[in-house]
PDB file of N, CA and C in Angstrom:
ATOM      1  N   MET A   1      74.779  59.825 -81.707  1.00  0.00           N
ATOM      2  CA  MET A   1      75.380  58.971 -82.895  1.00  0.00           C
ATOM      3  C   MET A   1      75.073  57.530 -82.393  1.00  0.00           C
ATOM      4  N   VAL A   2      74.039  56.646 -82.895  1.00  0.00           N
ATOM      5  CA  VAL A   2      73.989  55.130 -82.426  1.00  0.00           C
ATOM      6  C   VAL A   2      74.870  54.345 -83.248  1.00  0.00           C
ATOM      7  N   GLN A   3      75.632  53.570 -82.574  1.00  0.00           N
ATOM      8  CA  GLN A   3      76.627  52.326 -82.956  1.00  0.00           C
ATOM      9  C   GLN A   3      75.415  51.056 -83.351  1.00  0.00           C
ATOM     10  N   ALA A   4      76.233  50.724 -84.465  1.00  0.00           N
ATOM     11  CA  ALA A   4      75.500  49.319 -84.962  1.00  0.00           C
ATOM     12  C   ALA A   4      76.002  48.322 -84.040  1.00  0.00           C
ATOM     13  N   THR A   5      75.085  46.972 -83.690  1.00  0.00           N
ATOM     14  CA  THR A   5      75.528  46.098 -82.982  1.00  0.00           C
ATOM     15  C   THR A   5      76.223  45.052 -83.784  1.00  0.00           C
ATOM     16  N   GLU A   6      77.332  44.950 -83.030  1.00  0.00           N
ATOM     17  CA  GLU A   6      78.040  43.485 -83.898  1.00  0.00           C
ATOM     18  C   GLU A   6      77.378  42.330 -83.708  1.00  0.00           C
ATOM     19  N   ASN A   7      76.945  41.920 -84.928  1.00  0.00           N
ATOM     20  CA  ASN A   7      75.936  40.798 -84.715  1.00  0.00           C
ATOM     21  C   ASN A   7      76.499  39.676 -86.133  1.00  0.00           C
ATOM     22  N   LEU A   8      76.322  38.394 -86.196  1.00  0.00           N
ATOM     23  CA  LEU A   8      76.496  37.483 -86.948  1.00  0.00           C
ATOM     24  C   LEU A   8      75.936  36.269 -86.683  1.00  0.00           C
ATOM     25  N   THR A   9      75.237  35.692 -87.764  1.00  0.00           N
ATOM     26  CA  THR A   9      74.713  34.653 -87.765  1.00  0.00           C
ATOM     27  C   THR A   9      74.853  33.261 -88.220  1.00  0.00           C
ATOM     28  N   ALA A  10      75.071  32.053 -88.195  1.00  0.00           N
ATOM     29  CA  ALA A  10      75.318  31.072 -88.978  1.00  0.00           C
ATOM     30  C   ALA A  10      73.868  30.501 -89.782  1.00  0.00           C
ATOM     31  N   LEU A  11      73.814  30.739 -91.157  1.00  0.00           N
ATOM     32  CA  LEU A  11      72.361  30.507 -91.554  1.00  0.00           C
ATOM     33  C   LEU A  11      72.641  29.024 -92.578  1.00  0.00           C
ATOM     34  N   THR A  12      71.451  28.470 -92.499  1.00  0.00           N
ATOM     35  CA  THR A  12      71.462  27.318 -93.793  1.00  0.00           C
ATOM     36  C   THR A  12      70.412  27.786 -94.506  1.00  0.00           C
ATOM     37  N   ILE A  13      70.566  28.372 -95.765  1.00  0.00           N
ATOM     38  CA  ILE A  13      69.391  28.573 -96.981  1.00  0.00           C
ATOM     39  C   ILE A  13      69.781  27.847 -98.204  1.00  0.00           C
ATOM     40  N   ARG A  14      68.173  27.945 -98.547  1.00  0.00           N
ATOM     41  CA  ARG A  14      67.950  27.238-100.277  1.00  0.00           C
ATOM     42  C   ARG A  14      67.930  28.541-100.756  1.00  0.00           C
ATOM     43  N   LEU A  15      68.918  28.210-101.987  1.00  0.00           N
ATOM     44  CA  LEU A  15      68.772  29.332-102.905  1.00  0.00           C
ATOM     45  C   LEU A  15      67.771  29.457-103.702  1.00  0.00           C
ATOM     46  N   LEU A  16      66.777  30.524-104.471  1.00  0.00           N
ATOM     47  CA  LEU A  16      65.625  30.390-104.837  1.00  0.00           C
ATOM     48  C   LEU A  16      66.116  31.568-106.380  1.00  0.00           C
ATOM     49  N   THR A  17      66.259  32.427-106.036  1.00  0.00           N
ATOM     50  CA  THR A  17      66.800  33.572-107.291  1.00  0.00           C
ATOM     51  C   THR A  17      67.935  34.071-106.830  1.00  0.00           C
ATOM     52  N   THR A  18      68.661  34.481-108.035  1.00  0.00           N
ATOM     53  CA  THR A  18      69.645  35.425-107.716  1.00  0.00           C
ATOM     54  C   THR A  18      69.818  36.216-108.755  1.00  0.00           C
ATOM     55  N   GLY A  19      70.508  37.350-108.563  1.00  0.00           N
ATOM     56  CA  GLY A  19      70.447  38.716-109.529  1.00  0.00           C
ATOM     57  C   GLY A  19      71.682  39.781-109.117  1.00  0.00           C
ATOM     58  N   PRO A  20      71.994  40.791-109.906  1.00  0.00           N
ATOM     59  CA  PRO A  20      72.996  41.637-109.363  1.00  0.00           C
ATOM     60  C   PRO A  20      72.046  42.655-108.303  1.00  0.00           C
ATOM     61  N   HIS A  21      72.980  42.820-107.523  1.00  0.00           N
ATOM     62  CA  HIS A  21      72.656  43.674-106.380  1.00  0.00           C
ATOM     63  C   HIS A  21      72.263  45.333-106.865  1.00  0.00           C
ATOM     64  N   PRO A  22      71.421  45.826-106.911  1.00  0.00           N
ATOM     65  CA  PRO A  22      71.122  47.087-107.045  1.00  0.00           C
ATOM     66  C   PRO A  22      72.150  48.420-106.718  1.00  0.00           C
ATOM     67  N   ARG A  23      72.675  48.135-105.475  1.00  0.00           N
ATOM     68  CA  ARG A  23      73.180  49.285-104.894  1.00  0.00           C
ATOM     69  C   ARG A  23      74.836  48.696-104.650  1.00  0.00           C
ATOM     70  N   LEU A  24      75.493  47.169-104.677  1.00  0.00           N
ATOM     71  CA  LEU A  24      76.619  47.074-104.135  1.00  0.00           C
ATOM     72  C   LEU A  24      76.957  46.498-105.327  1.00  0.00           C
ATOM     73  N   LYS A  25      78.278  46.848-105.827  1.00  0.00           N
ATOM     74  CA  LYS A  25      79.092  46.513-106.791  1.00  0.00           C
ATOM     75  C   LYS A  25      79.545  45.362-106.613  1.00  0.00           C
ATOM     76  N   ASP A  26      79.901  44.407-107.440  1.00  0.00           N
ATOM     77  CA  ASP A  26      80.288  42.923-107.344  1.00  0.00           C
ATOM     78  C   ASP A  26      79.710  42.123-106.267  1.00  0.00           C
ATOM     79  N   TRP A  27      78.078  42.613-105.842  1.00  0.00           N
ATOM     80  CA  TRP A  27      77.789  41.541-105.017  1.00  0.00           C
ATOM     81  C   TRP A  27      76.056  41.044-105.728  1.00  0.00           C
ATOM     82  N   ASP A  28      75.768  40.201-105.318  1.00  0.00           N
ATOM     83  CA  ASP A  28      74.485  39.979-106.048  1.00  0.00           C
ATOM     84  C   ASP A  28      73.251  39.953-104.935  1.00  0.00           C
ATOM     85  N   ARG A  29      72.047  40.110-105.214  1.00  0.00           N
ATOM     86  CA  ARG A  29      70.839  39.528-104.126  1.00  0.00           C
ATOM     87  C   ARG A  29      70.382  38.647-104.271  1.00  0.00           C
ATOM     88  N   LEU A  30      70.419  37.536-103.185  1.00  0.00           N
ATOM     89  CA  LEU A  30      69.685  36.336-103.614  1.00  0.00           C
ATOM     90  C   LEU A  30      68.423  36.254-102.635  1.00  0.00           C
ATOM     91  N   GLY A  31      67.384  35.631-103.236  1.00  0.00           N
ATOM     92  CA  GLY A  31      66.204  35.308-102.674  1.00  0.00           C
ATOM     93  C   GLY A  31      66.100  34.114-102.123  1.00  0.00           C
ATOM     94  N   VAL A  32      66.275  33.871-100.940  1.00  0.00           N
ATOM     95  CA  VAL A  32      66.523  32.443-100.199  1.00  0.00           C
ATOM     96  C   VAL A  32      65.389  32.226 -99.347  1.00  0.00           C
ATOM     97  N   ASP A  33      65.194  30.673 -99.203  1.00  0.00           N
ATOM     98  CA  ASP A  33      64.347  30.440 -98.003  1.00  0.00           C
ATOM     99  C   ASP A  33      65.429  30.088 -96.819  1.00  0.00           C
ATOM    100  N   VAL A  34      65.280  30.485 -95.344  1.00  0.00           N
ATOM    101  CA  VAL A  34      66.183  29.784 -94.355  1.00  0.00           C
ATOM    102  C   VAL A  34      65.514  28.795 -93.704  1.00  0.00           C
ATOM    103  N   LEU A  35      66.617  27.981 -93.639  1.00  0.00           N
ATOM    104  CA  LEU A  35      66.300  26.886 -93.444  1.00  0.00           C
ATOM    105  C   LEU A  35      66.598  26.454 -91.848  1.00  0.00           C
ATOM    106  N   ASP A  36      67.811  26.962 -91.742  1.00  0.00           N
ATOM    107  CA  ASP A  36      67.835  26.823 -89.971  1.00  0.00           C
ATOM    108  C   ASP A  36      68.975  28.328 -89.952  1.00  0.00           C
ATOM    109  N   ALA A  37      69.358  28.142 -88.171  1.00  0.00           N
ATOM    110  CA  ALA A  37      69.948  29.360 -88.236  1.00  0.00           C
ATOM    111  C   ALA A  37      70.400  29.342 -86.772  1.00  0.00           C
ATOM    112  N   GLN A  38      71.901  29.514 -86.321  1.00  0.00           N
ATOM    113  CA  GLN A  38      72.265  29.369 -85.264  1.00  0.00           C
ATOM    114  C   GLN A  38      73.306  30.564 -84.880  1.00  0.00           C
ATOM    115  N   PRO A  39      73.490  30.722 -83.496  1.00  0.00           N
ATOM    116  CA  PRO A  39      74.104  32.034 -83.274  1.00  0.00           C
ATOM    117  C   PRO A  39      75.682  31.699 -83.369  1.00  0.00           C
ATOM    118  N   VAL A  40      76.231  32.858 -83.603  1.00  0.00           N
ATOM    119  CA  VAL A  40      77.759  33.008 -83.460  1.00  0.00           C
ATOM    120  C   VAL A  40      78.283  33.016 -82.018  1.00  0.00           C
ATOM    121  N   SER A  41      79.280  32.594 -81.846  1.00  0.00           N
ATOM    122  CA  SER A  41      79.706  32.800 -80.629  1.00  0.00           C
ATOM    123  C   SER A  41      80.337  34.347 -80.375  1.00  0.00           C
ATOM    124  N   GLY A  42      79.941  34.811 -79.598  1.00  0.00           N
ATOM    125  CA  GLY A  42      80.377  36.404 -79.280  1.00  0.00           C
ATOM    126  C   GLY A  42      79.540  37.349 -80.022  1.00  0.00           C
ATOM    127  N   HIS A  43      78.665  37.140 -80.527  1.00  0.00           N
ATOM    128  CA  HIS A  43      77.992  38.054 -81.396  1.00  0.00           C
ATOM    129  C   HIS A  43      76.542  37.720 -81.358  1.00  0.00           C
ATOM    130  N   ALA A  44      75.761  39.061 -81.615  1.00  0.00           N
ATOM    131  CA  ALA A  44      74.577  38.848 -81.299  1.00  0.00           C
ATOM    132  C   ALA A  44      73.583  38.476 -82.653  1.00  0.00           C
ATOM    133  N   ASP A  45      72.653  37.565 -82.247  1.00  0.00           N
ATOM    134  CA  ASP A  45      72.004  36.771 -83.274  1.00  0.00           C
ATOM    135  C   ASP A  45      70.964  37.448 -83.807  1.00  0.00           C
ATOM    136  N   LEU A  46      70.847  38.077 -84.678  1.00  0.00           N
ATOM    137  CA  LEU A  46      69.712  39.254 -85.404  1.00  0.00           C
ATOM    138  C   LEU A  46      68.994  38.551 -86.623  1.00  0.00           C
ATOM    139  N   LEU A  47      69.428  37.530 -87.227  1.00  0.00           N
ATOM    140  CA  LEU A  47      68.928  36.725 -88.240  1.00  0.00           C
ATOM    141  C   LEU A  47      68.206  35.704 -87.576  1.00  0.00           C
ATOM    142  N   SER A  48      68.363  34.901 -86.607  1.00  0.00           N
ATOM    143  CA  SER A  48      67.613  33.850 -86.536  1.00  0.00           C
ATOM    144  C   SER A  48      65.534  33.938 -86.624  1.00  0.00           C
ATOM    145  N   ARG A  49      65.267  34.765 -86.348  1.00  0.00           N
ATOM    146  CA  ARG A  49      63.873  34.877 -86.644  1.00  0.00           C
ATOM    147  C   ARG A  49      63.428  34.728 -88.093  1.00  0.00           C
ATOM    148  N   HIS A  50      64.183  34.562 -89.007  1.00  0.00           N
ATOM    149  CA  HIS A  50      63.862  34.262 -90.176  1.00  0.00           C
ATOM    150  C   HIS A  50      63.632  32.811 -90.657  1.00  0.00           C
ATOM    151  N   VAL A  51      63.994  31.903 -89.393  1.00  0.00           N
ATOM    152  CA  VAL A  51      63.914  30.379 -90.085  1.00  0.00           C
ATOM    153  C   VAL A  51      62.529  30.135 -90.626  1.00  0.00           C
ATOM    154  N   GLY A  52      62.590  29.572 -91.736  1.00  0.00           N
ATOM    155  CA  GLY A  52      61.238  29.122 -92.183  1.00  0.00           C
ATOM    156  C   GLY A  52      60.485  30.193 -93.029  1.00  0.00           C
ATOM    157  N   GLN A  53      61.237  31.333 -93.314  1.00  0.00           N
ATOM    158  CA  GLN A  53      60.612  32.109 -94.164  1.00  0.00           C
ATOM    159  C   GLN A  53      61.475  32.825 -95.344  1.00  0.00           C
ATOM    160  N   HIS A  54      61.215  33.311 -96.598  1.00  0.00           N
ATOM    161  CA  HIS A  54      61.943  33.781 -97.356  1.00  0.00           C
ATOM    162  C   HIS A  54      62.496  35.279 -96.736  1.00  0.00           C
ATOM    163  N   LEU A  55      63.841  35.541 -97.293  1.00  0.00           N
ATOM    164  CA  LEU A  55      64.664  36.378 -96.985  1.00  0.00           C
ATOM    165  C   LEU A  55      65.460  37.069 -98.426  1.00  0.00           C
ATOM    166  N   ASP A  56      65.654  38.306 -98.511  1.00  0.00           N
ATOM    167  CA  ASP A  56      66.798  38.871 -99.575  1.00  0.00           C
ATOM    168  C   ASP A  56      67.867  38.908 -98.944  1.00  0.00           C
ATOM    169  N   LEU A  57      68.795  38.216 -99.334  1.00  0.00           N
ATOM    170  CA  LEU A  57      70.337  38.544 -98.804  1.00  0.00           C
ATOM    171  C   LEU A  57      71.150  38.832 -99.958  1.00  0.00           C
ATOM    172  N   ALA A  58      72.350  39.932 -99.592  1.00  0.00           N
ATOM    173  CA  ALA A  58      73.366  40.130-100.535  1.00  0.00           C
ATOM    174  C   ALA A  58      74.253  39.422-100.146  1.00  0.00           C
ATOM    175  N   ALA A  59      75.033  38.974-101.195  1.00  0.00           N
ATOM    176  CA  ALA A  59      76.170  37.902-101.319  1.00  0.00           C
ATOM    177  C   ALA A  59      77.559  38.589-102.332  1.00  0.00           C
ATOM    178  N   PRO A  60      78.501  38.240-101.816  1.00  0.00           N
ATOM    179  CA  PRO A  60      79.561  38.653-102.885  1.00  0.00           C
ATOM    180  C   PRO A  60      79.474  37.757-104.165  1.00  0.00           C
ATOM    181  N   SER A  61      79.469  38.593-105.514  1.00  0.00           N
ATOM    182  CA  SER A  61      79.258  37.726-106.324  1.00  0.00           C
ATOM    183  C   SER A  61      80.045  36.607-106.733  1.00  0.00           C
ATOM    184  N   SER A  62      81.423  36.765-106.191  1.00  0.00           N
ATOM    185  CA  SER A  62      82.630  35.895-106.634  1.00  0.00           C
ATOM    186  C   SER A  62      82.105  34.401-105.751  1.00  0.00           C
ATOM    187  N   LEU A  63      81.660  34.428-104.867  1.00  0.00           N
ATOM    188  CA  LEU A  63      81.020  33.355-103.905  1.00  0.00           C
ATOM    189  C   LEU A  63      80.026  32.619-104.301  1.00  0.00           C
ATOM    190  N   VAL A  64      79.004  33.372-105.120  1.00  0.00           N
ATOM    191  CA  VAL A  64      77.767  32.469-105.546  1.00  0.00           C
ATOM    192  C   VAL A  64      77.745  32.372-107.186  1.00  0.00           C
ATOM    193  N   ALA A  65      78.637  32.800-107.882  1.00  0.00           N
ATOM    194  CA  ALA A  65      78.442  32.566-109.472  1.00  0.00           C
ATOM    195  C   ALA A  65      78.426  31.168-109.993  1.00  0.00           C
ATOM    196  N   GLY A  66      77.306  30.923-110.672  1.00  0.00           N
ATOM    197  CA  GLY A  66      77.064  29.518-110.786  1.00  0.00           C
ATOM    198  C   GLY A  66      76.431  28.805-110.169  1.00  0.00           C
ATOM    199  N   LEU A  67      75.689  29.117-108.783  1.00  0.00           N
ATOM    200  CA  LEU A  67      75.152  28.591-108.453  1.00  0.00           C
ATOM    201  C   LEU A  67      74.088  28.590-108.903  1.00  0.00           C
ATOM    202  N   ALA A  68      73.190  27.191-108.781  1.00  0.00           N
ATOM    203  CA  ALA A  68      71.660  26.881-109.286  1.00  0.00           C
ATOM    204  C   ALA A  68      70.882  27.282-108.067  1.00  0.00           C
ATOM    205  N   PRO A  69      69.274  27.385-108.718  1.00  0.00           N
ATOM    206  CA  PRO A  69      68.248  27.732-107.748  1.00  0.00           C
ATOM    207  C   PRO A  69      68.233  26.022-107.439  1.00  0.00           C
ATOM    208  N   GLY A  70      67.998  25.972-105.948  1.00  0.00           N
ATOM    209  CA  GLY A  70      67.939  24.887-105.151  1.00  0.00           C
ATOM    210  C   GLY A  70      69.213  24.321-104.302  1.00  0.00           C
ATOM    211  N   THR A  71      70.224  25.100-104.730  1.00  0.00           N
ATOM    212  CA  THR A  71      71.442  24.797-104.011  1.00  0.00           C
ATOM    213  C   THR A  71      71.078  25.213-102.550  1.00  0.00           C
ATOM    214  N   VAL A  72      71.694  24.433-101.648  1.00  0.00           N
ATOM    215  CA  VAL A  72      71.756  24.546-100.267  1.00  0.00           C
ATOM    216  C   VAL A  72      73.049  24.945 -99.696  1.00  0.00           C
ATOM    217  N   ILE A  73      72.925  26.353 -99.111  1.00  0.00           N
ATOM    218  CA  ILE A  73      74.309  27.133 -98.847  1.00  0.00           C
ATOM    219  C   ILE A  73      74.400  27.598 -97.191  1.00  0.00           C
ATOM    220  N   ARG A  74      75.617  26.785 -96.735  1.00  0.00           N
ATOM    221  CA  ARG A  74      75.920  27.131 -95.212  1.00  0.00           C
ATOM    222  C   ARG A  74      76.884  28.352 -95.555  1.00  0.00           C
ATOM    223  N   LEU A  75      76.745  29.563 -94.445  1.00  0.00           N
ATOM    224  CA  LEU A  75      77.089  30.508 -94.607  1.00  0.00           C
ATOM    225  C   LEU A  75      77.035  31.344 -93.332  1.00  0.00           C
ATOM    226  N   ARG A  76      77.970  32.659 -93.289  1.00  0.00           N
ATOM    227  CA  ARG A  76      77.513  33.417 -92.069  1.00  0.00           C
ATOM    228  C   ARG A  76      76.980  34.690 -92.568  1.00  0.00           C
ATOM    229  N   ALA A  77      75.982  35.337 -91.840  1.00  0.00           N
ATOM    230  CA  ALA A  77      75.494  36.663 -92.245  1.00  0.00           C
ATOM    231  C   ALA A  77      75.325  37.580 -91.323  1.00  0.00           C
ATOM    232  N   ARG A  78      75.231  38.823 -91.469  1.00  0.00           N
ATOM    233  CA  ARG A  78      74.817  39.807 -90.851  1.00  0.00           C
ATOM    234  C   ARG A  78      73.918  40.896 -90.959  1.00  0.00           C
ATOM    235  N   LEU A  79      73.395  41.507 -90.229  1.00  0.00           N
ATOM    236  CA  LEU A  79      72.366  42.372 -90.359  1.00  0.00           C
ATOM    237  C   LEU A  79      72.919  43.700 -90.313  1.00  0.00           C
ATOM    238  N   ALA A  80      72.895  44.626 -91.377  1.00  0.00           N
ATOM    239  CA  ALA A  80      73.621  45.991 -91.479  1.00  0.00           C
ATOM    240  C   ALA A  80      72.705  46.900 -92.238  1.00  0.00           C
ATOM    241  N   GLY A  81      72.253  47.635 -91.777  1.00  0.00           N
ATOM    242  CA  GLY A  81      71.251  48.960 -92.423  1.00  0.00           C
ATOM    243  C   GLY A  81      70.057  48.234 -93.112  1.00  0.00           C
ATOM    244  N   GLY A  82      69.515  47.596 -92.213  1.00  0.00           N
ATOM    245  CA  GLY A  82      68.142  46.745 -92.623  1.00  0.00           C
ATOM    246  C   GLY A  82      68.317  45.861 -93.326  1.00  0.00           C
ATOM    247  N   GLU A  83      69.525  45.406 -94.047  1.00  0.00           N
ATOM    248  CA  GLU A  83      69.884  44.319 -94.875  1.00  0.00           C
ATOM    249  C   GLU A  83      70.749  43.392 -94.615  1.00  0.00           C
ATOM    250  N   ALA A  84      70.337  41.932 -94.932  1.00  0.00           N
ATOM    251  CA  ALA A  84      70.905  40.976 -94.600  1.00  0.00           C
ATOM    252  C   ALA A  84      72.249  40.593 -95.792  1.00  0.00           C
ATOM    253  N   LEU A  85      73.667  40.505 -95.035  1.00  0.00           N
ATOM    254  CA  LEU A  85      74.756  40.764 -95.717  1.00  0.00           C
ATOM    255  C   LEU A  85      75.462  39.318 -95.532  1.00  0.00           C
ATOM    256  N   ALA A  86      75.896  38.362 -96.649  1.00  0.00           N
ATOM    257  CA  ALA A  86      76.426  37.729 -96.119  1.00  0.00           C
ATOM    258  C   ALA A  86      78.268  38.359 -96.059  1.00  0.00           C
ATOM    259  N   GLU A  87      78.961  37.161 -95.230  1.00  0.00           N
ATOM    260  CA  GLU A  87      80.454  37.625 -94.979  1.00  0.00           C
ATOM    261  C   GLU A  87      80.911  37.827 -96.365  1.00  0.00           C
ATOM    262  N   LYS A  88      81.827  38.863 -96.637  1.00  0.00           N
ATOM    263  CA  LYS A  88      82.394  39.388 -97.711  1.00  0.00           C
ATOM    264  C   LYS A  88      83.816  38.402 -98.100  1.00  0.00           C
ATOM    265  N   ARG A  89      84.673  38.246 -96.831  1.00  0.00           N
ATOM    266  CA  ARG A  89      85.738  36.894 -96.942  1.00  0.00           C
ATOM    267  C   ARG A  89      85.328  36.160 -95.631  1.00  0.00           C
ATOM    268  N   PRO A  90      84.579  34.934 -95.863  1.00  0.00           N
ATOM    269  CA  PRO A  90      84.370  34.171 -95.395  1.00  0.00           C
ATOM    270  C   PRO A  90      85.433  33.267 -94.538  1.00  0.00           C
ATOM    271  N   PRO A  91      85.960  33.487 -93.743  1.00  0.00           N
ATOM    272  CA  PRO A  91      86.870  31.901 -93.210  1.00  0.00           C
ATOM    273  C   PRO A  91      86.544  30.669 -93.423  1.00  0.00           C
ATOM    274  N   PRO A  92      87.765  29.933 -94.043  1.00  0.00           N
ATOM    275  CA  PRO A  92      87.660  28.570 -93.952  1.00  0.00           C
ATOM    276  C   PRO A  92      86.497  27.702 -93.513  1.00  0.00           C
ATOM    277  N   GLY A  93      85.904  27.361 -94.155  1.00  0.00           N
ATOM    278  CA  GLY A  93      84.955  26.330 -93.805  1.00  0.00           C
ATOM    279  C   GLY A  93      83.658  27.033 -93.697  1.00  0.00           C
ATOM    280  N   THR A  94      83.349  28.027 -93.786  1.00  0.00           N
ATOM    281  CA  THR A  94      82.268  28.605 -93.233  1.00  0.00           C
ATOM    282  C   THR A  94      81.304  29.274 -94.455  1.00  0.00           C
ATOM    283  N   PHE A  95      81.762  28.861 -95.481  1.00  0.00           N
ATOM    284  CA  PHE A  95      80.792  29.190 -96.675  1.00  0.00           C
ATOM    285  C   PHE A  95      80.812  27.680 -97.474  1.00  0.00           C
ATOM    286  N   VAL A  96      79.876  26.890 -97.575  1.00  0.00           N
ATOM    287  CA  VAL A  96      79.543  25.327 -98.041  1.00  0.00           C
ATOM    288  C   VAL A  96      78.357  25.748 -99.071  1.00  0.00           C
ATOM    289  N   ALA A  97      78.644  25.422-100.280  1.00  0.00           N
ATOM    290  CA  ALA A  97      77.420  25.114-101.311  1.00  0.00           C
ATOM    291  C   ALA A  97      77.184  23.661-101.400  1.00  0.00           C
ATOM    292  N   GLU A  98      75.800  23.152-101.502  1.00  0.00           N
ATOM    293  CA  GLU A  98      75.785  21.560-101.843  1.00  0.00           C
ATOM    294  C   GLU A  98      74.932  22.031-102.776  1.00  0.00           C
ATOM    295  N   PRO A  99      75.422  21.310-104.317  1.00  0.00           N
ATOM    296  CA  PRO A  99      74.175  21.687-105.186  1.00  0.00           C
ATOM    297  C   PRO A  99      72.807  20.796-105.326  1.00  0.00           C
ATOM    298  N   PRO A 100      71.887  20.924-105.673  1.00  0.00           N
ATOM    299  CA  PRO A 100      70.573  20.651-105.785  1.00  0.00           C
ATOM    300  C   PRO A 100      70.633  19.148-106.111  1.00  0.00           C
ATOM    301  N   THR A 101      70.138  18.155-105.831  1.00  0.00           N
ATOM    302  CA  THR A 101      69.641  17.114-106.032  1.00  0.00           C
ATOM    303  C   THR A 101      68.792  16.899-106.997  1.00  0.00           C
ATOM    304  N   PRO A 102      69.094  16.113-108.282  1.00  0.00           N
ATOM    305  CA  PRO A 102      68.291  15.827-109.139  1.00  0.00           C
ATOM    306  C   PRO A 102      66.700  15.037-108.897  1.00  0.00           C
TER     307      PRO A 102
END
């Protein structure tokens, strides 16, 4: 049996699209541009390679409800089962959304 790598990366992303996740109840699938990525101490960094690229990211609906395209979000995410997943319950200060500027 192969064990999953414990991984977590701090991402800065720009929200492009959002909609319900097709498989995960109470999660949304976000289409984002990855603006920056930093390793999280004590964890493998499996998402930094996406800086400058588009990425589909699953996030709890409760965290992203009402966010408009163009919003810049700072969050932590992991790669699991080939899919990028935001933390389900992010520690204080690790999920920050900045509304788009007009």
